[in-house]
Short mmCIF file of C-alpha atoms in Angstrom, two decimals:
data_model
loop_
_atom_site.label_atom_id
_atom_site.label_comp_id
_atom_site.label_asym_id
_atom_site.label_seq_id
_atom_site.Cartn_x
_atom_site.Cartn_y
_atom_site.Cartn_z
CA UNK F 1 29.66 -37.22 34.98
CA UNK F 2 26.88 -36.83 32.43
CA UNK F 3 24.59 -38.88 30.03
CA UNK F 4 26.95 -39.81 27.64
CA UNK F 5 29.47 -41.20 30.17
CA UNK F 6 27.22 -43.86 31.85
CA UNK F 7 26.73 -47.17 29.81
CA UNK F 8 24.14 -49.67 30.65
CA UNK F 9 24.93 -53.29 29.74
CA UNK F 10 22.36 -54.92 27.09
CA UNK F 11 20.70 -57.20 29.88
CA UNK F 12 20.47 -54.06 32.20
CA UNK F 13 22.34 -56.07 35.02
CA UNK F 14 25.36 -53.42 35.25
CA UNK F 15 26.32 -49.65 35.01
CA UNK F 16 29.54 -48.61 33.89
CA UNK F 17 31.17 -45.19 33.99
CA UNK F 18 33.29 -43.71 31.19
CA UNK F 19 35.82 -40.86 31.07
CA UNK F 20 37.83 -40.18 34.42
CA UNK F 21 40.07 -37.52 33.09
CA UNK F 22 38.42 -35.26 35.65
CA UNK F 23 38.81 -37.58 38.64
CA UNK F 24 40.85 -36.64 41.75
CA UNK F 25 41.62 -37.91 45.28
CA UNK F 26 38.38 -37.16 47.29
CA UNK F 27 40.55 -35.58 49.87
CA UNK F 28 41.48 -32.78 47.73
CA UNK F 29 37.80 -31.35 47.48
CA UNK F 30 38.55 -29.46 44.38
CA UNK F 31 36.46 -27.72 42.25
CA UNK F 32 35.44 -28.80 38.72
CA UNK F 33 37.85 -28.37 35.89
CA UNK F 34 35.96 -29.64 32.83
CA UNK F 35 32.39 -30.62 32.48
CA UNK F 36 29.63 -31.34 29.95
CA UNK F 37 27.69 -27.89 29.59
CA UNK F 38 24.48 -29.33 30.62
CA UNK F 39 26.20 -30.96 34.12
CA UNK F 40 28.53 -28.26 35.21
CA UNK F 41 28.25 -27.64 38.78
CA UNK F 42 28.38 -24.00 40.16
CA UNK F 43 31.63 -22.59 41.09
CA UNK F 44 30.76 -22.82 44.70
CA UNK F 45 30.48 -26.69 44.52
CA UNK F 46 33.63 -28.80 45.73
CA UNK F 47 34.68 -32.47 46.12
CA UNK F 48 31.50 -34.92 46.20
CA UNK F 49 29.04 -31.97 45.86
CA UNK F 50 30.21 -31.50 42.10
CA UNK F 51 29.11 -35.01 41.53
CA UNK F 52 25.86 -34.80 43.73
CA UNK F 53 25.01 -31.62 41.31
CA UNK F 54 25.82 -33.81 38.40
CA UNK F 55 23.48 -36.84 39.52
CA UNK F 56 20.64 -34.26 40.21
CA UNK F 57 21.23 -32.80 36.83
CA UNK F 58 21.03 -36.58 35.40
CA UNK F 59 18.11 -37.48 37.18
CA UNK F 60 16.02 -34.81 35.44
CA UNK F 61 17.74 -34.94 32.25
CA UNK F 62 16.62 -38.56 31.82
CA UNK F 63 13.11 -37.07 31.14
CA UNK F 64 13.92 -33.35 29.82
CA UNK F 65 17.36 -33.26 28.62
CA UNK F 66 17.70 -29.25 29.13
CA UNK F 67 19.71 -28.87 32.18
CA UNK F 68 21.86 -26.54 30.37
CA UNK F 69 19.38 -24.16 31.21
CA UNK F 70 20.59 -23.97 34.56
CA UNK F 71 23.85 -22.14 33.81
CA UNK F 72 21.32 -19.22 32.77
CA UNK F 73 18.91 -19.71 36.22
CA UNK F 74 18.96 -22.69 38.47
CA UNK F 75 15.70 -21.87 39.28
CA UNK F 76 14.67 -23.43 36.18
CA UNK F 77 15.28 -26.87 37.81
CA UNK F 78 11.78 -26.85 39.60
CA UNK F 79 10.28 -25.83 36.15
CA UNK F 80 11.81 -28.51 34.30
CA UNK F 81 10.83 -31.00 37.15
CA UNK F 82 7.40 -30.02 36.79
CA UNK F 83 7.34 -30.38 33.12
CA UNK F 84 8.73 -34.05 33.78
CA UNK F 85 5.94 -34.81 36.00
CA UNK F 86 3.25 -33.51 33.91
CA UNK F 87 4.39 -35.69 30.80
CA UNK F 88 5.63 -38.77 32.59
CA UNK F 89 4.05 -41.19 34.97
CA UNK F 90 6.50 -40.19 37.99
CA UNK F 91 5.59 -40.93 41.74
CA UNK F 92 4.91 -38.12 43.56
CA UNK F 93 7.93 -35.81 44.66
CA UNK F 94 10.41 -37.89 42.42
CA UNK F 95 12.35 -35.18 41.32
CA UNK F 96 12.11 -32.98 44.44
CA UNK F 97 15.43 -34.25 45.93
CA UNK F 98 17.43 -33.34 42.49
CA UNK F 99 15.76 -29.88 42.60
CA UNK F 100 16.69 -29.47 45.98
CA UNK F 101 20.19 -30.31 45.27
CA UNK F 102 20.63 -28.14 42.38
CA UNK F 103 19.18 -25.00 44.16
CA UNK F 104 20.82 -25.23 47.41
CA UNK F 105 23.25 -22.82 48.80
CA UNK F 106 26.44 -24.94 50.14
CA UNK F 107 27.46 -21.71 52.01
CA UNK F 108 24.25 -21.62 53.74
CA UNK F 109 24.46 -25.61 54.66
CA UNK F 110 27.82 -24.92 56.16
CA UNK F 111 26.54 -21.96 58.24
CA UNK F 112 23.72 -24.24 59.49
CA UNK F 113 20.83 -22.91 57.03
CA UNK F 114 18.64 -25.73 55.66
CA UNK F 115 18.37 -26.51 51.85
CA UNK F 116 15.62 -24.65 50.09
CA UNK F 117 12.70 -26.74 49.88
CA UNK F 118 11.39 -27.27 46.41
CA UNK F 119 7.95 -26.09 46.96
CA UNK F 120 4.53 -27.37 45.82
CA UNK F 121 4.10 -27.68 41.89
CA UNK F 122 1.51 -24.60 42.15
CA UNK F 123 3.94 -22.39 43.50
CA UNK F 124 7.06 -23.65 41.41
CA UNK F 125 5.23 -23.00 38.19
CA UNK F 126 5.37 -19.22 38.61
CA UNK F 127 8.93 -19.48 37.22
CA UNK F 128 7.76 -18.32 34.10
CA UNK F 129 6.10 -14.84 33.77
CA UNK F 130 3.66 -15.90 31.46
CA UNK F 131 2.93 -19.15 28.92
CA UNK F 132 4.28 -18.59 25.40
CA UNK F 133 0.82 -19.55 24.16
CA UNK F 134 -1.02 -17.06 26.14
CA UNK F 135 -1.16 -14.44 23.39
CA UNK F 136 -1.14 -11.34 23.29
CA UNK F 137 0.26 -11.27 26.89
CA UNK F 138 3.60 -13.25 25.86
CA UNK F 139 4.00 -11.09 23.08
CA UNK F 140 3.72 -8.03 25.45
CA UNK F 141 6.41 -9.80 27.77
CA UNK F 142 8.72 -10.84 25.10
CA UNK F 143 8.76 -7.12 23.83
CA UNK F 144 9.44 -5.65 27.02
CA UNK F 145 12.30 -8.36 27.70
CA UNK F 146 13.52 -7.00 24.51
CA UNK F 147 13.50 -3.60 25.03
CA UNK F 148 14.95 -4.02 28.90
CA UNK F 149 17.94 -5.81 27.32
CA UNK F 150 18.57 -2.98 24.99
CA UNK F 151 22.10 -1.26 25.36
CA UNK F 152 21.96 1.93 23.47
CA UNK F 153 25.35 3.07 25.00
CA UNK F 154 27.40 0.46 23.13
CA UNK F 155 28.33 0.94 19.54
CA UNK F 156 28.96 -2.69 18.52
CA UNK F 157 25.32 -3.82 19.02
CA UNK F 158 22.04 -2.63 20.33
CA UNK F 159 20.28 -5.73 21.45
CA UNK F 160 22.20 -8.75 22.90
CA UNK F 161 22.32 -11.87 20.63
CA UNK F 162 24.50 -14.85 19.59
CA UNK F 163 28.07 -14.41 19.65
CA UNK F 164 28.04 -14.34 15.95
CA UNK F 165 27.40 -10.54 16.38
CA UNK F 166 31.03 -10.24 16.50
CA UNK F 167 32.02 -12.53 13.77
CA UNK F 168 31.78 -10.25 10.97
CA UNK F 169 31.79 -6.39 10.80
CA UNK F 170 28.71 -4.79 11.46
CA UNK F 171 27.13 -7.88 12.76
CA UNK F 172 25.55 -6.13 15.57
CA UNK F 173 23.20 -4.20 13.26
CA UNK F 174 22.33 -7.30 10.68
CA UNK F 175 18.96 -9.24 10.12
CA UNK F 176 20.38 -12.48 11.34
CA UNK F 177 21.89 -11.77 14.68
CA UNK F 178 21.61 -7.75 14.93
CA UNK F 179 19.27 -4.81 15.47
CA UNK F 180 17.58 -5.14 12.04
CA UNK F 181 16.36 -8.57 12.70
CA UNK F 182 14.90 -7.54 16.27
CA UNK F 183 13.36 -4.64 14.49
CA UNK F 184 11.64 -6.74 11.76
CA UNK F 185 10.32 -9.11 14.67
CA UNK F 186 8.71 -6.38 16.64
CA UNK F 187 7.25 -4.75 13.29
CA UNK F 188 5.59 -8.07 12.32
CA UNK F 189 4.27 -8.50 15.66
CA UNK F 190 2.56 -5.29 16.12
CA UNK F 191 4.90 -4.16 18.84
CA UNK F 192 5.60 -0.67 19.58
CA UNK F 193 8.51 1.02 17.67
CA UNK F 194 11.93 1.51 18.91
CA UNK F 195 13.24 4.78 17.64
CA UNK F 196 16.39 4.72 19.49
CA UNK F 197 17.16 1.32 17.85
CA UNK F 198 16.01 2.45 14.34
CA UNK F 199 18.26 5.73 14.74
CA UNK F 200 21.13 3.42 15.36
CA UNK F 201 20.47 1.35 12.16
CA UNK F 202 19.87 4.53 10.18
CA UNK F 203 23.47 5.88 11.31
CA UNK F 204 24.70 2.33 10.50
CA UNK F 205 23.32 2.35 7.05
CA UNK F 206 24.69 5.80 6.47
CA UNK F 207 28.33 4.78 7.42
CA UNK F 208 28.69 1.13 7.30
CA UNK F 209 31.82 -0.40 8.98
CA UNK F 210 34.49 -1.11 6.81
CA UNK F 211 34.25 -4.73 5.63
CA UNK F 212 30.57 -5.11 6.29
CA UNK F 213 29.31 -7.97 4.08
CA UNK F 214 26.62 -7.49 1.33
CA UNK F 215 24.40 -10.59 2.34
CA UNK F 216 20.71 -10.37 3.51
CA UNK F 217 21.10 -12.21 6.94
CA UNK F 218 24.72 -11.15 7.54
CA UNK F 219 24.89 -7.70 5.90
CA UNK F 220 23.96 -4.48 4.27
CA UNK F 221 21.08 -6.05 1.79
CA UNK F 222 19.06 -6.95 5.00
CA UNK F 223 19.50 -3.74 6.45
CA UNK F 224 18.28 -1.88 3.27
CA UNK F 225 15.45 -4.45 3.02
CA UNK F 226 14.70 -3.70 6.97
CA UNK F 227 14.95 -0.05 6.66
CA UNK F 228 12.17 0.09 3.78
CA UNK F 229 9.86 -2.11 5.62
CA UNK F 230 10.27 0.34 8.56
CA UNK F 231 9.25 3.25 6.29
CA UNK F 232 12.88 4.77 5.86
CA UNK F 233 12.62 4.73 1.98
CA UNK F 234 15.34 7.14 1.19
CA UNK F 235 17.82 5.61 3.68
CA UNK F 236 17.20 2.00 2.08
CA UNK F 237 17.55 3.16 -1.51
CA UNK F 238 20.68 4.91 -0.83
CA UNK F 239 22.03 1.54 0.88
CA UNK F 240 20.59 -0.74 -1.92
CA UNK F 241 22.40 1.23 -4.49
CA UNK F 242 25.56 0.72 -2.63
CA UNK F 243 24.90 -3.04 -2.56
CA UNK F 244 23.83 -3.18 -6.22
CA UNK F 245 26.82 -1.30 -7.24
CA UNK F 246 29.12 -4.09 -5.72
CA UNK F 247 30.92 -6.87 -7.42
CA UNK F 248 28.71 -9.80 -6.53
CA UNK F 249 30.67 -12.55 -8.54
CA UNK F 250 32.73 -13.68 -5.36
CA UNK F 251 29.58 -14.03 -3.15
CA UNK F 252 28.26 -17.49 -2.48
CA UNK F 253 24.69 -18.41 -3.88
CA UNK F 254 22.94 -18.72 -0.84
CA UNK F 255 20.10 -16.96 1.00
CA UNK F 256 22.13 -16.12 4.17
CA UNK F 257 24.96 -14.21 2.98
CA UNK F 258 25.12 -14.60 -1.11
CA UNK F 259 23.53 -13.55 -4.11
CA UNK F 260 19.97 -15.36 -3.34
CA UNK F 261 19.41 -13.23 -0.09
CA UNK F 262 20.84 -9.97 -2.02
CA UNK F 263 18.73 -10.59 -5.14
CA UNK F 264 15.61 -11.05 -3.01
CA UNK F 265 16.32 -7.96 -1.10
CA UNK F 266 16.90 -5.92 -4.29
CA UNK F 267 14.09 -7.30 -6.03
CA UNK F 268 11.80 -6.53 -3.33
CA UNK F 269 13.03 -3.19 -2.85
CA UNK F 270 12.51 -2.30 -6.55
CA UNK F 271 9.18 -3.40 -6.48
CA UNK F 272 8.19 -1.25 -3.37
CA UNK F 273 10.15 1.93 -4.66
CA UNK F 274 9.82 1.58 -8.46
CA UNK F 275 13.52 1.50 -8.97
CA UNK F 276 13.98 -0.32 -12.09
CA UNK F 277 17.79 -0.66 -12.00
CA UNK F 278 17.09 -2.63 -8.71
CA UNK F 279 15.12 -5.20 -10.61
CA UNK F 280 18.01 -5.66 -13.32
CA UNK F 281 20.59 -6.13 -10.63
CA UNK F 282 18.29 -8.80 -8.94
CA UNK F 283 17.94 -10.90 -12.14
CA UNK F 284 21.91 -10.68 -12.38
CA UNK F 285 22.07 -12.14 -8.91
CA UNK F 286 19.50 -14.89 -10.20
CA UNK F 287 22.14 -15.69 -13.18
CA UNK F 288 24.66 -16.11 -10.50
CA UNK F 289 22.70 -18.33 -8.09
CA UNK F 290 21.65 -20.46 -11.14
CA UNK F 291 25.63 -21.36 -11.68
CA UNK F 292 25.74 -24.16 -9.06
CA UNK F 293 22.73 -25.84 -10.64
CA UNK F 294 24.43 -26.00 -14.10
CA UNK F 295 27.89 -27.52 -12.63
CA UNK F 296 28.75 -31.12 -13.34
CA UNK F 297 26.68 -33.50 -11.03
CA UNK F 298 28.22 -34.50 -7.87
CA UNK F 299 29.49 -38.19 -7.53
CA UNK F 300 27.48 -40.99 -5.75
CA UNK F 301 27.77 -41.25 -2.18
CA UNK F 302 28.41 -37.44 -1.36
CA UNK F 303 25.28 -37.07 0.52
CA UNK F 304 25.70 -34.40 3.48
CA UNK F 305 28.57 -32.63 2.13
CA UNK F 306 27.04 -29.96 0.32
CA UNK F 307 25.05 -27.42 2.26
CA UNK F 308 21.34 -28.06 2.09
CA UNK F 309 18.19 -26.00 2.84
CA UNK F 310 16.68 -22.45 3.18
CA UNK F 311 19.73 -20.35 4.22
CA UNK F 312 22.49 -21.98 3.02
CA UNK F 313 21.42 -24.83 0.35
CA UNK F 314 19.31 -24.98 -3.11
CA UNK F 315 16.12 -23.92 -1.55
CA UNK F 316 17.20 -20.42 -0.58
CA UNK F 317 18.09 -19.92 -4.37
CA UNK F 318 14.71 -21.62 -5.26
CA UNK F 319 12.74 -18.95 -3.37
CA UNK F 320 14.64 -16.23 -5.38
CA UNK F 321 13.69 -18.04 -8.76
CA UNK F 322 10.07 -18.37 -7.39
CA UNK F 323 9.73 -14.66 -6.43
CA UNK F 324 11.16 -13.51 -9.79
CA UNK F 325 8.96 -15.78 -11.64
CA UNK F 326 6.05 -14.07 -10.05
CA UNK F 327 7.07 -10.58 -11.00
CA UNK F 328 8.33 -11.69 -14.73
CA UNK F 329 6.33 -14.64 -15.80
CA UNK F 330 9.52 -16.30 -16.99
CA UNK F 331 8.77 -19.95 -16.79
CA UNK F 332 12.33 -20.56 -16.89
CA UNK F 333 12.93 -19.30 -13.41
CA UNK F 334 10.26 -21.94 -12.37
CA UNK F 335 12.33 -24.64 -14.00
CA UNK F 336 15.22 -23.37 -12.03
CA UNK F 337 13.31 -23.43 -8.83
CA UNK F 338 12.04 -26.98 -9.39
CA UNK F 339 15.85 -28.17 -10.11
CA UNK F 340 16.95 -26.50 -7.02
CA UNK F 341 14.26 -27.90 -4.74
CA UNK F 342 15.24 -31.45 -6.04
CA UNK F 343 18.75 -30.70 -5.75
CA UNK F 344 18.15 -30.36 -2.05
CA UNK F 345 15.81 -33.06 -1.76
CA UNK F 346 18.52 -35.65 -3.09
CA UNK F 347 20.17 -34.71 0.17
CA UNK F 348 17.29 -35.77 2.39
CA UNK F 349 16.39 -39.21 3.91
CA UNK F 350 13.38 -40.69 5.23
CA UNK F 351 13.25 -41.95 8.59
CA UNK F 352 11.46 -45.00 10.19
CA UNK F 353 8.63 -42.93 10.88
CA UNK F 354 8.13 -41.40 7.64
CA UNK F 355 9.65 -37.88 8.14
CA UNK F 356 11.91 -36.40 5.40
CA UNK F 357 15.08 -35.03 7.02
CA UNK F 358 18.35 -33.64 5.55
CA UNK F 359 21.24 -36.15 5.81
CA UNK F 360 24.25 -34.85 6.94
CA UNK F 361 25.95 -37.79 6.88
CA UNK F 362 26.27 -38.33 10.89
CA UNK F 363 22.96 -36.65 11.71
CA UNK F 364 19.78 -35.77 10.35
CA UNK F 365 18.45 -32.25 10.36
CA UNK F 366 14.77 -31.09 10.44
CA UNK F 367 15.18 -27.52 10.90
CA UNK F 368 14.20 -24.47 9.37
CA UNK F 369 17.61 -23.05 8.66
CA UNK F 370 19.55 -25.78 7.44
CA UNK F 371 17.00 -28.71 7.55
CA UNK F 372 14.08 -30.15 5.58
CA UNK F 373 11.43 -27.63 7.22
CA UNK F 374 13.12 -24.74 5.25
CA UNK F 375 12.97 -26.78 2.02
CA UNK F 376 9.26 -27.39 2.70
CA UNK F 377 8.49 -23.77 3.00
CA UNK F 378 9.73 -23.04 -0.25
CA UNK F 379 8.00 -26.30 -1.57
CA UNK F 380 4.67 -24.61 -0.65
CA UNK F 381 5.46 -21.55 -2.45
CA UNK F 382 6.54 -23.51 -5.62
CA UNK F 383 3.37 -25.43 -5.93
CA UNK F 384 1.11 -22.26 -5.99
CA UNK F 385 2.63 -22.11 -9.50
CA UNK F 386 3.21 -25.51 -10.76
CA UNK F 387 2.12 -29.14 -9.90
CA UNK F 388 4.83 -31.55 -9.10
CA UNK F 389 3.87 -34.69 -7.34
CA UNK F 390 7.21 -35.74 -6.05
CA UNK F 391 7.47 -32.22 -4.48
CA UNK F 392 4.14 -32.62 -2.94
CA UNK F 393 4.75 -35.97 -1.39
CA UNK F 394 7.81 -34.59 -0.01
CA UNK F 395 6.20 -31.39 1.71
CA UNK F 396 4.04 -33.88 3.57
CA UNK F 397 6.73 -35.90 4.70
CA UNK F 398 8.40 -32.83 5.94
CA UNK F 399 5.30 -31.49 7.89
CA UNK F 400 5.62 -34.75 9.99
CA UNK F 401 9.51 -33.64 10.75
CA UNK F 402 7.87 -30.51 12.38
CA UNK F 403 5.60 -32.27 14.78
CA UNK F 404 8.31 -34.14 17.11
CA UNK F 405 7.64 -33.56 20.91
CA UNK F 406 10.95 -32.55 21.78
CA UNK F 407 13.79 -30.13 20.13
CA UNK F 408 16.99 -29.55 21.92
CA UNK F 409 16.67 -25.88 21.44
CA UNK F 410 14.03 -23.11 20.94
CA UNK F 411 15.37 -20.98 18.19
CA UNK F 412 13.81 -19.90 14.97
CA UNK F 413 16.42 -21.69 12.71
CA UNK F 414 17.45 -24.47 14.63
CA UNK F 415 14.62 -25.30 17.14
CA UNK F 416 11.04 -25.18 18.14
CA UNK F 417 10.18 -21.70 16.97
CA UNK F 418 10.97 -22.81 13.40
CA UNK F 419 8.48 -25.58 13.47
CA UNK F 420 5.72 -23.55 14.79
CA UNK F 421 6.14 -21.00 12.01
CA UNK F 422 6.00 -23.83 9.30
CA UNK F 423 3.14 -25.52 10.88
CA UNK F 424 1.30 -22.16 11.15
CA UNK F 425 2.28 -21.44 7.51
CA UNK F 426 1.84 -24.34 5.57
CA UNK F 427 -1.16 -25.03 3.39
CA UNK F 428 -0.29 -28.78 3.35
CA UNK F 429 -3.54 -29.15 5.89
CA UNK F 430 -4.23 -32.45 7.68
CA UNK F 431 -2.84 -34.09 10.71
CA UNK F 432 -0.33 -32.11 12.55
CA UNK F 433 -1.34 -28.57 10.97
CA UNK F 434 -4.63 -28.15 12.90
CA UNK F 435 -4.74 -25.14 15.62
CA UNK F 436 -4.84 -27.69 18.02
CA UNK F 437 -1.54 -29.48 16.72
CA UNK F 438 0.20 -25.92 16.50
CA UNK F 439 -1.05 -25.06 20.06
CA UNK F 440 0.63 -28.21 21.31
CA UNK F 441 3.90 -27.35 19.56
CA UNK F 442 3.82 -23.79 21.00
CA UNK F 443 3.31 -25.16 24.50
CA UNK F 444 6.53 -27.12 24.08
CA UNK F 445 8.45 -23.76 23.94
CA UNK F 446 7.71 -23.50 27.48
CA UNK F 447 10.15 -26.25 28.05
CA UNK F 448 12.93 -23.61 26.96
CA UNK F 449 11.60 -20.45 28.29
CA UNK F 450 13.30 -18.24 30.86
CA UNK F 451 12.48 -15.15 32.90
CA UNK F 452 14.38 -11.82 32.22
CA UNK F 453 13.71 -9.06 34.62
CA UNK F 454 10.23 -10.78 35.08
CA UNK F 455 9.60 -10.98 31.27
CA UNK F 456 9.55 -14.10 28.84
CA UNK F 457 12.79 -14.42 27.11
CA UNK F 458 14.56 -17.74 25.30
CA UNK F 459 18.14 -18.60 25.32
CA UNK F 460 20.21 -18.72 22.37
CA UNK F 461 22.40 -21.29 20.45
CA UNK F 462 23.41 -24.08 22.98
CA UNK F 463 21.32 -22.27 25.60
CA UNK F 464 24.23 -20.99 27.77
CA UNK F 465 22.99 -17.65 27.61
CA UNK F 466 19.79 -15.65 26.69
CA UNK F 467 19.59 -14.11 23.29
CA UNK F 468 17.38 -11.53 21.83
CA UNK F 469 18.27 -12.00 18.15
CA UNK F 470 16.21 -13.24 15.08
CA UNK F 471 18.21 -16.47 14.41
CA UNK F 472 18.90 -17.95 17.91
CA UNK F 473 16.47 -16.14 20.43
CA UNK F 474 13.63 -14.13 22.07
CA UNK F 475 13.10 -12.03 18.74
CA UNK F 476 12.59 -15.17 16.39
CA UNK F 477 10.28 -16.96 18.88
CA UNK F 478 8.33 -13.72 18.83
CA UNK F 479 7.98 -13.91 15.26
CA UNK F 480 7.02 -17.41 15.23
CA UNK F 481 4.31 -17.26 17.86
CA UNK F 482 3.22 -13.75 15.92
CA UNK F 483 2.70 -16.14 13.13
CA UNK F 484 0.62 -18.61 14.81
CA UNK F 485 -1.41 -16.67 17.16
CA UNK F 486 -1.32 -13.14 15.88
CA UNK F 487 -4.33 -11.51 14.28
CA UNK F 488 -1.89 -10.74 11.32
CA UNK F 489 0.07 -13.36 10.82
CA UNK F 490 3.96 -12.37 10.64
CA UNK F 491 6.23 -13.39 7.96
CA UNK F 492 10.00 -14.49 7.75
CA UNK F 493 11.58 -12.30 4.99
CA UNK F 494 10.29 -13.31 1.63
CA UNK F 495 7.90 -15.64 2.84
CA UNK F 496 4.21 -14.04 3.30
CA UNK F 497 1.45 -16.10 4.39
CA UNK F 498 0.22 -18.44 1.96
CA UNK F 499 -3.52 -18.86 0.86
CA UNK F 500 -5.43 -21.27 2.69
CA UNK F 501 -6.56 -24.50 0.58
CA UNK F 502 -9.91 -22.58 -0.47
CA UNK F 503 -8.39 -19.44 -1.49
CA UNK F 504 -7.04 -18.52 -4.87
CA UNK F 505 -3.15 -18.18 -5.46
CA UNK F 506 -1.71 -14.57 -5.79
#
């Protein structure tokens, strides 16, 4: 029983239930065997209690469809109910029964105990240690959660993150899901350093795991870049030299794992250290990244088949071309950047509300990682150097895509945090980018927020467990909030704060 297995007739005269593969005789009183993650009952529920739990989740999910968070902490039910009551004109106590059903203890019921009362909203709102917008208290709370989650005794990772940590060699150390990304967020937010984590990263850099990728977000290039930012210049140069010496021909052209990310890292390291050989390697990466743009045009009707956006699409390559143009002054690089950005925009579609989003064929995506918002961020940088009316129109429509009142996840690359980062950084101006607008979007992060050992934390991909990493979890939210609320705006790698409309371009 869940949202997609309930059909209401067009005239609203009847309700039909679908999919009975989990049905069984009521007399069996069995436990649940299959379920939608947002409606899965606790293991102690049996028989009709399973359905009662799902119905309680349904009542809340009709207003705030985030009941998958209950798998992490059922206490979130009361917080979701209060959020719904504050946003919708619900009768007093409309969701109290649902909260009571979700949080009750069946064992206590059988022993004669009473169900836990939902409590008054003022009491239930204490579920969160601090609101995300209460800066810098929220920063301190998230930093404390990250530090409390550390597992220095483990060799495979230092901070818990997405399961992608275990998908590649050295995944627990990289920027996307590992230690390097967390350390970057801590550094950018002005948090105290974590010497144990830095030592672990230095040890990994000195002796990388066999098979560790070269890329920026998934591998060694990102680790080298992070170490230099933290002041470990010698170790960063040693690792960067190792990356530069490798054959890059077999890499994808993207920012996440390919030549665009490697090139950006090597060029930044060359600028910071004066190692000219790394500049040459970065230019070679740019040549490799430009190859797909020179390939034959795709046939019509292939929208959604090629990967698009900042991390995996042409926008990431455009970012490399823009940064290299800023260093070399070679306008051919700006030509390539424009071509790459228009390439990604060719796979975007305008919605009925005027928002521009990536067309994946079966859904549209606004997000920072693989959606239109990531494209918009690079367009902002490109337009500092060259006028392009089509790109300017596109970025204004992309800003609208970052202003929705609901996103399914909180994360940096696939959720609310990425929208906060873009709205805080863009120099488009106008509706949706005012401090009040940004504060409203920051407030939406409380819908997903959780508590870890009494500190503010956030769930990762699919929201089935907490995550501390940059791509999906608490570190990414920390970076976004620091960009929006911090005294010194934090930055995503290679995307520093932009000059305001009245300021000169760098």
